[in-house]
Structure formats: structure tokens, C-alpha cells
Coordinates of C-alpha atoms in Angstrom, one line a residue:
M1 CA -82.6 -110.3 -71.4
F2 CA -83.5 -107.4 -73.8
E3 CA -82.0 -106.8 -77.2
T4 CA -82.1 -103.1 -77.6
Q5 CA -82.6 -101.1 -80.8
S6 CA -79.0 -99.9 -80.7
G7 CA -77.8 -103.5 -80.5
R8 CA -76.7 -103.4 -76.8
A9 CA -77.6 -106.1 -74.4
I10 CA -79.2 -104.9 -71.1
S11 CA -78.2 -107.5 -68.5
A12 CA -80.0 -108.3 -65.3
G13 CA -76.8 -109.4 -63.7
G14 CA -74.3 -106.6 -64.2
P15 CA -73.6 -103.1 -65.4
T16 CA -74.0 -104.0 -69.1
L17 CA -77.5 -103.5 -70.4
V18 CA -79.6 -106.7 -71.1
A19 CA -82.1 -107.7 -73.7
V20 CA -85.3 -109.7 -73.0
T21 CA -86.8 -112.5 -74.9
E22 CA -90.5 -113.0 -74.7
P23 CA -91.8 -116.3 -73.2
A24 CA -94.2 -118.3 -75.3
A25 CA -97.1 -117.6 -73.0
A26 CA -96.9 -113.9 -73.6
A27 CA -97.4 -114.3 -77.3
E28 CA -101.1 -114.7 -76.7
T29 CA -101.3 -111.1 -75.5
E30 CA -99.0 -109.6 -78.1
I31 CA -100.4 -106.4 -79.5
P32 CA -99.6 -105.3 -83.0
P33 CA -96.9 -102.5 -83.0
P34 CA -98.1 -98.9 -83.3
V35 CA -99.0 -97.7 -86.7
L36 CA -96.6 -94.8 -86.2
P37 CA -93.0 -95.9 -86.6
L38 CA -90.8 -95.7 -83.6
V39 CA -88.1 -93.0 -83.5
P40 CA -84.5 -94.3 -83.5
P41 CA -82.9 -93.6 -80.1
H42 CA -81.1 -90.5 -81.1
A43 CA -83.2 -89.2 -84.0
A44 CA -85.3 -87.0 -81.7
R45 CA -82.2 -84.9 -81.0
Q46 CA -82.4 -83.5 -84.6
V47 CA -84.7 -80.5 -84.0
P48 CA -86.8 -79.7 -87.0
P49 CA -86.5 -76.2 -88.6
Q50 CA -88.4 -73.4 -86.9
G51 CA -92.0 -73.3 -88.1
N52 CA -92.2 -77.0 -89.2
R53 CA -95.8 -77.9 -89.8
V54 CA -97.8 -81.1 -89.9
A55 CA -100.4 -81.0 -92.7
G56 CA -103.9 -82.1 -92.1
T57 CA -103.9 -81.8 -88.3
G58 CA -105.9 -78.6 -87.9
G59 CA -105.2 -74.9 -87.8
P60 CA -105.2 -72.4 -90.7
G61 CA -104.8 -74.1 -94.0
G62 CA -104.9 -77.6 -92.3
S63 CA -101.6 -77.3 -90.5
V64 CA -100.3 -76.8 -87.0
V65 CA -97.5 -74.5 -85.9
P66 CA -96.3 -76.0 -82.6
E67 CA -94.3 -72.9 -81.6
G68 CA -97.4 -70.7 -81.7
I69 CA -99.5 -73.2 -79.7
L70 CA -96.8 -73.5 -77.0
R71 CA -96.4 -69.7 -76.8
R72 CA -100.2 -69.2 -76.5
Q73 CA -100.4 -71.9 -73.8
A74 CA -97.7 -70.1 -71.8
Q75 CA -99.6 -66.8 -72.1
R76 CA -103.1 -68.1 -71.4
E77 CA -102.9 -71.1 -69.0
S78 CA -102.5 -71.1 -65.3
A79 CA -99.1 -71.0 -63.6
A80 CA -100.2 -74.3 -61.9
R81 CA -99.7 -76.3 -65.1
T82 CA -97.2 -79.1 -64.6
Y83 CA -96.5 -81.6 -67.4
A84 CA -96.6 -79.0 -70.0
R85 CA -93.5 -77.4 -68.5
S86 CA -91.3 -80.5 -68.7
L87 CA -92.9 -81.8 -71.9
P88 CA -92.9 -78.9 -74.4
I89 CA -94.5 -80.9 -77.2
V90 CA -97.8 -80.5 -79.1
P91 CA -99.3 -84.0 -79.7
V92 CA -101.3 -84.4 -82.8
R93 CA -101.6 -88.2 -83.3
A94 CA -101.0 -91.2 -81.1
R95 CA -101.3 -95.0 -81.3
G96 CA -100.3 -97.5 -78.6
L97 CA -97.0 -96.4 -77.0
T98 CA -96.3 -93.7 -79.6
I99 CA -97.1 -90.1 -79.7
E100 CA -96.4 -87.9 -82.7
G101 CA -95.9 -84.2 -82.1
A102 CA -96.9 -81.3 -84.5
D103 CA -93.2 -81.0 -85.4
G104 CA -93.1 -84.5 -86.8
R105 CA -91.1 -86.0 -84.0
R106 CA -92.2 -89.3 -82.4
Y107 CA -92.0 -90.3 -78.8
L108 CA -92.4 -93.5 -76.7
D109 CA -94.9 -92.5 -74.0
C110 CA -94.0 -94.0 -70.6
L111 CA -96.2 -91.5 -68.8
S112 CA -99.5 -92.9 -70.3
G113 CA -101.6 -90.1 -69.0
A114 CA -100.2 -90.6 -65.5
G115 CA -101.2 -94.3 -65.7
T116 CA -104.6 -93.7 -67.3
L117 CA -103.9 -95.4 -70.6
A118 CA -103.8 -99.1 -69.7
L119 CA -104.0 -100.1 -73.4
G120 CA -102.0 -97.1 -74.7
H121 CA -103.3 -94.4 -77.0
N122 CA -106.3 -95.0 -79.3
H123 CA -106.5 -98.8 -78.8
P124 CA -108.9 -100.3 -81.4
V125 CA -111.2 -101.9 -78.8
V126 CA -111.6 -98.5 -77.1
L127 CA -112.3 -96.6 -80.3
E128 CA -114.8 -99.2 -81.3
A129 CA -116.6 -99.0 -78.0
I130 CA -116.8 -95.2 -78.2
R131 CA -118.0 -95.3 -81.9
G132 CA -120.6 -97.8 -80.9
V133 CA -122.2 -95.4 -78.4
L134 CA -122.0 -92.4 -80.8
D135 CA -123.5 -94.4 -83.6
S136 CA -126.3 -95.8 -81.5
G137 CA -127.9 -92.4 -80.8
A138 CA -127.7 -93.1 -77.0
P139 CA -127.7 -90.1 -74.7
L140 CA -124.2 -89.0 -73.7
H141 CA -125.2 -87.2 -70.5
V142 CA -127.7 -88.8 -68.2
L143 CA -126.7 -87.8 -64.6
D144 CA -127.1 -91.0 -62.6
L145 CA -129.9 -92.6 -64.6
A146 CA -129.7 -96.3 -65.4
T147 CA -128.6 -97.1 -69.0
P148 CA -127.5 -100.2 -70.8
V149 CA -124.0 -98.8 -71.1
K150 CA -123.7 -98.2 -67.4
D151 CA -125.1 -101.7 -66.6
A152 CA -122.5 -103.3 -68.9
F153 CA -119.8 -101.3 -67.1
T154 CA -120.8 -102.1 -63.6
T155 CA -121.3 -105.8 -64.6
E156 CA -117.7 -106.0 -66.0
L157 CA -116.3 -104.1 -63.1
F158 CA -117.9 -106.3 -60.5
A159 CA -116.7 -109.4 -62.4
N160 CA -113.1 -108.2 -61.8
L161 CA -113.4 -107.1 -58.2
P162 CA -112.0 -109.2 -55.4
P163 CA -114.8 -111.8 -55.0
A164 CA -115.3 -111.2 -51.3
L165 CA -116.1 -107.5 -52.0
A166 CA -118.1 -108.0 -55.2
A167 CA -120.5 -110.4 -53.5
D168 CA -121.9 -107.6 -51.3
A169 CA -120.8 -104.3 -52.8
R170 CA -122.3 -101.0 -53.8
I171 CA -120.9 -98.5 -56.3
Q172 CA -121.0 -94.7 -56.3
F173 CA -120.2 -92.8 -59.5
C174 CA -118.4 -89.7 -58.2
G175 CA -117.4 -87.5 -61.1
P176 CA -114.6 -87.2 -63.5
A177 CA -111.3 -87.5 -61.5
G178 CA -109.7 -89.7 -58.9
T179 CA -109.6 -86.9 -56.4
D180 CA -113.4 -86.7 -56.6
A181 CA -113.6 -90.4 -55.7
V182 CA -111.2 -90.0 -52.8
E183 CA -113.4 -87.2 -51.4
A184 CA -116.4 -89.5 -51.8
A185 CA -114.7 -92.3 -50.0
L186 CA -113.7 -90.0 -47.0
K187 CA -117.2 -88.7 -46.9
L188 CA -118.6 -92.2 -47.0
V189 CA -116.7 -93.6 -44.1
R190 CA -117.2 -90.5 -42.0
T191 CA -121.0 -90.7 -42.6
A192 CA -121.0 -94.5 -41.9
T193 CA -118.9 -94.4 -38.7
G194 CA -120.0 -91.0 -37.3
R195 CA -116.3 -90.3 -36.7
S196 CA -114.1 -87.6 -38.3
G197 CA -110.5 -88.7 -37.8
L198 CA -108.5 -90.2 -40.7
L199 CA -105.4 -92.3 -40.9
A200 CA -103.0 -91.8 -43.9
F201 CA -99.4 -92.4 -44.6
T202 CA -96.3 -90.3 -45.1
G203 CA -95.5 -89.9 -48.8
A204 CA -99.1 -90.5 -49.9
Y205 CA -100.8 -88.8 -52.8
H206 CA -104.6 -88.9 -53.1
G207 CA -105.4 -85.9 -55.3
M208 CA -105.6 -82.1 -55.4
T209 CA -109.0 -81.3 -53.8
A210 CA -109.0 -80.1 -50.2
G211 CA -109.9 -83.4 -48.4
A212 CA -107.6 -85.4 -50.7
L213 CA -104.7 -83.0 -50.0
D214 CA -105.3 -83.3 -46.3
A215 CA -104.6 -87.1 -46.7
S216 CA -101.6 -86.6 -48.9
G217 CA -98.0 -86.3 -47.8
G218 CA -97.6 -82.7 -48.7
A219 CA -100.5 -81.3 -46.8
P220 CA -99.8 -77.7 -45.5
E221 CA -101.9 -78.2 -42.4
V222 CA -101.9 -81.5 -40.5
R223 CA -105.5 -82.5 -39.8
V224 CA -104.9 -86.2 -40.5
T225 CA -102.9 -88.7 -38.4
R226 CA -99.7 -89.5 -40.3
L227 CA -98.4 -93.1 -40.1
P228 CA -95.0 -94.3 -41.4
Y229 CA -95.1 -96.0 -44.8
P230 CA -92.4 -98.7 -45.1
Q231 CA -89.6 -98.5 -47.6
D232 CA -86.1 -99.8 -48.0
L233 CA -83.8 -97.0 -49.2
R234 CA -85.1 -94.3 -46.8
C235 CA -86.8 -96.4 -44.1
P236 CA -88.0 -94.1 -41.3
F237 CA -86.6 -96.5 -38.8
G238 CA -83.2 -96.8 -40.5
V239 CA -83.5 -100.6 -41.1
G240 CA -85.6 -101.3 -44.1
G241 CA -86.8 -104.7 -45.3
P242 CA -89.2 -106.9 -43.2
E243 CA -87.9 -105.4 -40.0
G244 CA -88.8 -101.9 -41.1
A245 CA -92.2 -103.0 -42.2
E246 CA -92.8 -104.7 -38.8
L247 CA -91.7 -101.6 -36.9
S248 CA -94.1 -99.5 -39.0
A249 CA -97.0 -101.8 -38.2
R250 CA -96.2 -101.9 -34.5
W251 CA -96.0 -98.1 -34.5
T252 CA -99.4 -97.9 -36.0
E253 CA -101.0 -100.4 -33.6
N254 CA -99.4 -98.8 -30.6
L255 CA -100.5 -95.3 -31.6
L256 CA -104.1 -96.4 -32.1
D257 CA -104.3 -98.2 -28.8
D258 CA -102.5 -95.5 -26.8
P259 CA -105.2 -93.5 -24.9
K260 CA -102.8 -90.6 -24.8
G261 CA -101.6 -90.9 -28.4
G262 CA -103.5 -87.8 -29.5
V263 CA -105.3 -89.7 -32.3
P264 CA -108.9 -88.8 -32.8
A265 CA -111.2 -91.7 -33.4
P266 CA -110.6 -92.6 -37.0
A267 CA -113.3 -92.9 -39.6
G268 CA -111.0 -94.8 -41.9
M269 CA -107.5 -95.6 -43.1
I270 CA -106.5 -94.8 -46.7
V271 CA -103.6 -96.5 -48.3
E272 CA -102.0 -96.9 -51.7
P273 CA -100.9 -100.5 -52.5
V274 CA -98.0 -98.8 -54.3
Q275 CA -97.2 -95.2 -53.7
G276 CA -97.0 -93.7 -57.1
E277 CA -96.3 -90.0 -56.8
G278 CA -94.5 -90.8 -53.6
G279 CA -91.8 -92.5 -55.5
V280 CA -93.0 -95.9 -56.7
L281 CA -92.9 -97.6 -53.3
P282 CA -94.7 -101.0 -53.2
A283 CA -96.3 -101.8 -49.8
P284 CA -94.9 -105.1 -48.5
D285 CA -97.6 -107.8 -48.7
G286 CA -97.2 -108.8 -45.0
W287 CA -97.4 -105.2 -43.9
L288 CA -100.6 -104.5 -45.9
R289 CA -102.1 -107.6 -44.4
R290 CA -101.2 -106.2 -40.9
M291 CA -103.0 -103.0 -41.8
R292 CA -106.1 -105.0 -42.7
E293 CA -105.9 -106.9 -39.4
I294 CA -105.3 -103.7 -37.4
T295 CA -108.2 -101.9 -38.9
E296 CA -110.6 -104.8 -38.9
A297 CA -110.0 -105.5 -35.2
R298 CA -110.8 -101.9 -34.3
G299 CA -113.8 -101.3 -36.6
I300 CA -111.9 -98.9 -38.9
P301 CA -112.8 -99.1 -42.6
L302 CA -109.8 -99.7 -44.8
I303 CA -109.8 -97.6 -48.0
A304 CA -107.6 -98.8 -50.9
D305 CA -106.6 -96.0 -53.3
E306 CA -106.3 -98.0 -56.5
V307 CA -106.5 -94.9 -58.8
Q308 CA -103.1 -95.6 -60.3
T309 CA -102.5 -99.2 -59.3
G310 CA -105.7 -100.7 -60.6
V311 CA -106.6 -102.6 -63.8
G312 CA -103.5 -104.7 -64.1
R313 CA -100.9 -102.0 -63.6
T314 CA -98.9 -103.8 -60.9
G315 CA -99.1 -107.3 -62.3
A316 CA -102.4 -108.2 -60.6
F317 CA -105.8 -106.8 -61.5
W318 CA -105.8 -104.7 -58.3
G319 CA -102.8 -103.7 -56.2
V320 CA -104.3 -105.3 -53.0
D321 CA -104.5 -108.7 -54.8
H322 CA -100.8 -109.2 -54.2
A323 CA -101.4 -109.4 -50.5
G324 CA -104.8 -111.1 -50.7
V325 CA -106.3 -108.1 -48.9
V326 CA -110.0 -107.2 -49.3
P327 CA -110.6 -103.5 -48.3
D328 CA -113.9 -102.0 -47.2
V329 CA -113.7 -99.3 -49.9
M330 CA -111.9 -99.2 -53.2
V331 CA -111.2 -95.8 -55.0
L332 CA -111.0 -96.3 -58.7
S333 CA -110.3 -93.9 -61.6
K334 CA -107.7 -93.5 -64.4
A335 CA -107.6 -96.8 -66.4
I336 CA -111.2 -97.7 -65.6
G337 CA -112.4 -95.0 -68.0
G338 CA -110.4 -96.4 -70.9
S339 CA -108.7 -93.0 -71.4
L340 CA -111.8 -90.9 -70.7
P341 CA -112.8 -89.3 -67.3
L342 CA -114.5 -91.7 -64.9
A343 CA -114.2 -92.2 -61.2
V344 CA -116.1 -94.5 -58.8
I345 CA -115.9 -95.9 -55.3
V346 CA -116.9 -99.5 -54.6
Y347 CA -117.6 -100.4 -51.0
R348 CA -119.2 -102.9 -48.6
A349 CA -123.0 -102.6 -48.5
E350 CA -123.0 -102.1 -44.7
L351 CA -121.4 -98.7 -45.3
D352 CA -124.1 -97.5 -47.6
V353 CA -126.0 -95.3 -45.1
W354 CA -126.2 -92.2 -47.3
T355 CA -129.5 -90.6 -47.9
P356 CA -130.6 -89.8 -51.4
G357 CA -128.6 -86.8 -52.7
A358 CA -126.0 -87.1 -49.9
H359 CA -123.3 -87.2 -52.6
A360 CA -123.9 -86.2 -56.2
G361 CA -122.2 -84.6 -59.2
T362 CA -123.3 -83.5 -62.6
F363 CA -120.9 -85.6 -64.7
R364 CA -121.4 -89.0 -63.1
G365 CA -123.1 -90.5 -66.2
N366 CA -120.3 -90.2 -68.8
Q367 CA -121.5 -92.9 -71.3
L368 CA -118.5 -92.7 -73.5
A369 CA -116.2 -93.3 -70.6
M370 CA -118.2 -96.2 -69.3
A371 CA -118.2 -97.8 -72.8
A372 CA -114.5 -97.3 -73.1
G373 CA -113.9 -98.5 -69.6
T374 CA -116.0 -101.7 -70.2
A375 CA -113.9 -102.5 -73.3
T376 CA -110.6 -101.8 -71.4
L377 CA -111.6 -103.9 -68.4
A378 CA -112.7 -106.8 -70.6
F379 CA -109.6 -106.6 -72.8
V380 CA -107.2 -106.7 -69.8
R381 CA -109.1 -109.6 -68.3
E382 CA -109.5 -111.7 -71.5
N383 CA -105.9 -111.2 -72.6
R384 CA -104.4 -111.7 -69.2
L385 CA -102.5 -108.4 -69.4
A386 CA -102.0 -108.2 -65.6
E387 CA -100.0 -111.5 -65.8
R388 CA -98.1 -110.1 -68.8
A389 CA -97.3 -106.9 -66.9
A390 CA -96.0 -109.0 -64.0
A391 CA -93.7 -111.0 -66.2
L392 CA -92.4 -108.1 -68.4
G393 CA -92.1 -105.8 -65.4
E394 CA -90.0 -108.3 -63.6
R395 CA -87.6 -108.5 -66.5
M396 CA -87.4 -104.8 -66.9
L397 CA -86.7 -104.4 -63.2
A398 CA -83.9 -107.0 -63.4
A399 CA -82.4 -105.2 -66.4
L400 CA -82.5 -101.8 -64.6
Q401 CA -81.0 -103.3 -61.5
G402 CA -78.2 -104.6 -63.7
L403 CA -77.8 -101.1 -65.1
A404 CA -77.6 -99.7 -61.5
C405 CA -74.4 -101.8 -60.9
G406 CA -72.5 -99.6 -63.3
H407 CA -74.0 -96.3 -62.3
P408 CA -73.5 -95.2 -58.6
C409 CA -76.0 -92.4 -59.2
I410 CA -78.8 -95.0 -59.2
G411 CA -79.7 -95.4 -55.6
D412 CA -82.6 -97.8 -56.0
V413 CA -84.7 -99.6 -58.6
R414 CA -88.1 -100.7 -57.5
G415 CA -91.7 -101.3 -58.6
R416 CA -94.3 -103.8 -59.3
G417 CA -95.5 -104.9 -62.8
L418 CA -95.3 -102.0 -65.2
M419 CA -95.1 -99.4 -62.4
I420 CA -91.4 -98.8 -62.1
G421 CA -89.2 -96.3 -60.4
V422 CA -85.5 -95.4 -60.6
E423 CA -84.3 -93.2 -57.7
L424 CA -81.3 -91.1 -58.5
V425 CA -78.9 -90.0 -55.8
D426 CA -75.6 -88.2 -55.1
P427 CA -73.1 -91.1 -55.4
D428 CA -71.0 -89.6 -52.6
T429 CA -73.7 -88.9 -50.0
G430 CA -76.7 -91.0 -51.0
A431 CA -78.8 -87.9 -50.9
A432 CA -81.7 -87.5 -53.4
A433 CA -80.6 -85.9 -56.6
P434 CA -83.5 -84.0 -58.1
A435 CA -81.4 -81.9 -60.5
L436 CA -79.9 -85.1 -62.0
A437 CA -83.4 -86.7 -62.3
A438 CA -84.7 -83.6 -64.1
A439 CA -81.7 -83.8 -66.4
V440 CA -82.4 -87.5 -67.1
R441 CA -86.0 -86.6 -67.9
Q442 CA -84.8 -84.0 -70.4
E443 CA -82.2 -86.4 -72.0
C444 CA -84.9 -89.0 -72.3
L445 CA -87.2 -86.5 -74.1
D446 CA -84.3 -85.6 -76.4
R447 CA -84.1 -89.3 -77.3
G448 CA -87.8 -89.6 -77.9
L449 CA -88.8 -91.1 -74.6
I450 CA -91.4 -89.5 -72.3
V451 CA -90.9 -90.2 -68.5
E452 CA -92.0 -88.3 -65.4
L453 CA -90.6 -87.7 -62.0
G454 CA -91.9 -88.5 -58.5
G455 CA -90.7 -89.2 -55.0
R456 CA -90.3 -86.9 -51.9
H457 CA -87.7 -84.8 -53.6
G458 CA -88.6 -85.3 -57.3
A459 CA -85.6 -87.6 -57.7
V460 CA -87.4 -90.8 -59.0
V461 CA -87.7 -91.4 -62.7
R462 CA -91.0 -93.2 -63.2
L463 CA -92.0 -95.6 -66.0
L464 CA -95.8 -96.2 -66.5
P465 CA -95.9 -97.8 -70.0
P466 CA -99.2 -99.3 -71.3
L467 CA -99.9 -102.9 -70.5
T468 CA -99.8 -103.6 -74.2
L469 CA -96.0 -103.0 -74.2
T470 CA -94.1 -105.5 -76.4
D471 CA -90.7 -106.8 -75.7
E472 CA -89.3 -104.8 -78.6
Q473 CA -90.8 -101.6 -77.2
A474 CA -89.5 -102.4 -73.7
A475 CA -86.0 -102.8 -75.1
A476 CA -86.3 -99.4 -76.8
V477 CA -87.4 -97.8 -73.6
L478 CA -84.6 -99.3 -71.6
D479 CA -82.1 -98.4 -74.3
R480 CA -83.0 -94.8 -74.3
L481 CA -83.1 -94.5 -70.5
A482 CA -79.7 -96.3 -70.2
D483 CA -78.3 -93.8 -72.7
A484 CA -79.9 -90.8 -71.0
I485 CA -78.5 -91.4 -67.5
P486 CA -74.8 -91.0 -68.2
A487 CA -75.6 -88.1 -70.6
A488 CA -77.5 -86.4 -67.7
G489 CA -74.5 -86.9 -65.5
R490 CA -72.3 -85.1 -67.9
R491 CA -74.8 -82.3 -68.2
T492 CA -75.0 -81.7 -64.5
H493 CA -71.2 -81.6 -64.0

């Protein structure tokens, strides 16, 4: 149970919201609360006077005028910008879960850089690692040359990989973003197998570059074979649960073995252990094991996209660990850079048939990101933050499921670890309710809580808090979300 800041109890067993007490084991991983005080649930609604400035944060005279910055952003930046549209804030300071805007308002950040900030903002071990490199005089840009910083990163990363992969693995540093690593993975398996086809899943998201988009659910042109990804609320076979997952696996197996199925010989299958942008859909463990069996029996490399699920996010160090699956290729980014840009693929040595220069990139040697990543990986491992995420995430899911009992507009609550989704629906029809979800996001922001949306129709409110989240902070997050949902319902009617 969770004791919320407003004094309400958020209960896992009914419509009343429940509080959560922290087990003794979790105390070992307790992180000191942010330096910045948390905003009371409704304080963020008090909009500061126009032109409010924060001294000492830059700009003329040592101050920031947020309205001017936002106006210039709208004038100068691409129409493709996304988060800035729904989060019209100007962050100037941050620590842990908390962001402070230039207008003096403080927010609980449950977006965490789209899952990048495993330890939250400006964690001391990350800052110390970055300062250590800066103070050492080490080069910051070295292409793909060997350095002590890189060696420490790869050693720590390999120590945390599934042992069966780490024992005979190779690593390729791909560039700054997860989509770059996805491109490298697709290129790798196509080179190794001599085949060009690719298997991907409905609802997937793998990035915004051309090849990654082809493998994602919203591809404008279908050049990749689409397979059904199992889910309960909107099961493609109308049954959900283990039966729906089994039908999905049988469909995949039959399609691959049908000589008239129209599927080109696949170079690989790429799958997310939990679909993030697709609406926080965890892959059933048995189904993921079936995908491993199906691909292994047919000589198809299995690529696990762990860009968002990796480094403890789902309650295990890697999303595939829940099912005990060892993929042939792992795509890693976001949290492995400790908040700085870093992306790699790790793969079985037998796939390493590239010739020198077959895949390259200028910014593969980001020393600051590697140092920050080493510190983050070690901190998550040493403090058992994956286990902490599993326990706290389970209690948060239970509390939200209790909340759903009193709100028919909540169609489903799901997730794994601290990767949580709340799908909002029309209570009368069960159809996705994107307008309601957008209103919830805005009501959350008004209450000092940053969340983002996902899912096929943008109707899933997503929570990606840092793994350092305390019980008290979790209660504050749930309290504000619980308050925002009925307020959004009133706004949309």
C-alpha cells in the first residue's frame, strides 16, 4: 500500500487509492531524496506571473525568461519536434526524479528522457564519472580507438550480459542513438546470412531512421514481414492470454514454413521484450521462448531490441532475462550511456563477418558517455536496482489496478518493473480514448507530474520513472495521476 502526499490510501484491491510500505530489503537501495523539494500535488496549478525569472541560470543579467525561450523554439525548430509540444517547460535544474523549470515550478519526471535516465537526473555517481574523465585530460573524441575508459565500459557491460552471450560475444559501437544500433543490427544479420528479409511485429518501434522505420509498426511502405504481437486487451485473435500468445506463435511458425506464404528468406527477427512506444505491452515469457525456438530451428538470428527495456527497467537487468532467452544480437542504448548518447550492439561471434570499415560512424568513441555508462551499469548491479524495480513496480501496478476498479475509463493497466502503462478507453464502447489520454497528460503536468503517451492510438499513459524511485516518490506520482484522471474526464465532457 502507498501513503500518498495528500493523505489518501491507494489500494491494490479496490477503487480507493492505496499506499505502499517499503520492505526491509529495499532499504539497501534507498537513494537520498532529490535536493530540490517536491511540489505539492496542486501547487503546480498556480502559474507564476508573466516574465518570472530564475536568477543565476543564464541569459542576460544571469536570468532566464521562459516565455521568450519557448517562443524562439517555436519559431526556429522543426515542425517535427514532439515532446516540446506537450511539455512547454524550460528545465534549468534537475536532480533525481525532480526537474525545476525556469519559471520556478518543480515537476516529478516520469518520462526520464524516454527511459534514458536509469538513475534519474544528475546522479552523483554519474557526475563523478564524467568529472573524472574531464579532470584526467583524456581525449574526449577518439573514433573507435582503444582507451582505458572504453575498456572499463565493455568489461562492465559484458559482466552484466546473459552469460551464454557474454562468453562468446562481440561488440560494435554504432553511434549516438538507439536507431543507429538498430540499423547496425539489421545490417549485421543481413551480411552474416546473405539474406535480406526481416521479421518484425505489429506495434513495434525501433527508431526513426529508414531501416528502423521499416521494422516499426507505423511503416508507410511494407518491406518487412509483419507478425502478430500478443496482447490481452486488443488481442489480434480476440482471445488474449496464453491462448492468444499460442495462436500468435503458431501463426508465425506456419507462415515461415509455408512455401506459398510470401515471406522472403529472413535474415533475422527483431523483437522488443516489452513494446514501449507500442503501449507498454510485455511479451509473454512462454511466447518469447517460442520465438527463440522457432528462429533457432530455422537458422534465423534473433535480435532483442533492449534500447528501452535494458539496464533494470523491467525488473530484470535485461528484458529477455524474464523468459531466460539468449538472443543472437542485443541492441542497446538509452540507459547504457548514463544519460549521454551511446549505442552499441552485442552479438554472437559467429555473426562477426564484417570486413574492416563495413560499419562505422564518427561519434562511436564518446568517452564521457562510456564513463557515465560504466558508473550507471555498476550502480544498478551493485545496488540491485533491477530487483528493486520489480518489487516497487509490482506494488505500483497493483495500486493502479485498484484505481481502475473505480474508473471505467481505465481499460487496462500493465507493465513490467518500472515500465508501466495505463490504457484509457471510452467506457461505453471500449474504444481507445486518445483525447482523454491527452487531457490526463495535461492534468498531470498541471499537478507537477511529467508523463508521456504511447500505444497504437496514443491512448496509453506511460510511466518510466528512474530506478532510484523511493516509496514516497512513488506515492506522490500515483497520487497526482489518480487526481488527474477524473479531472481529465471532466475536461473532456
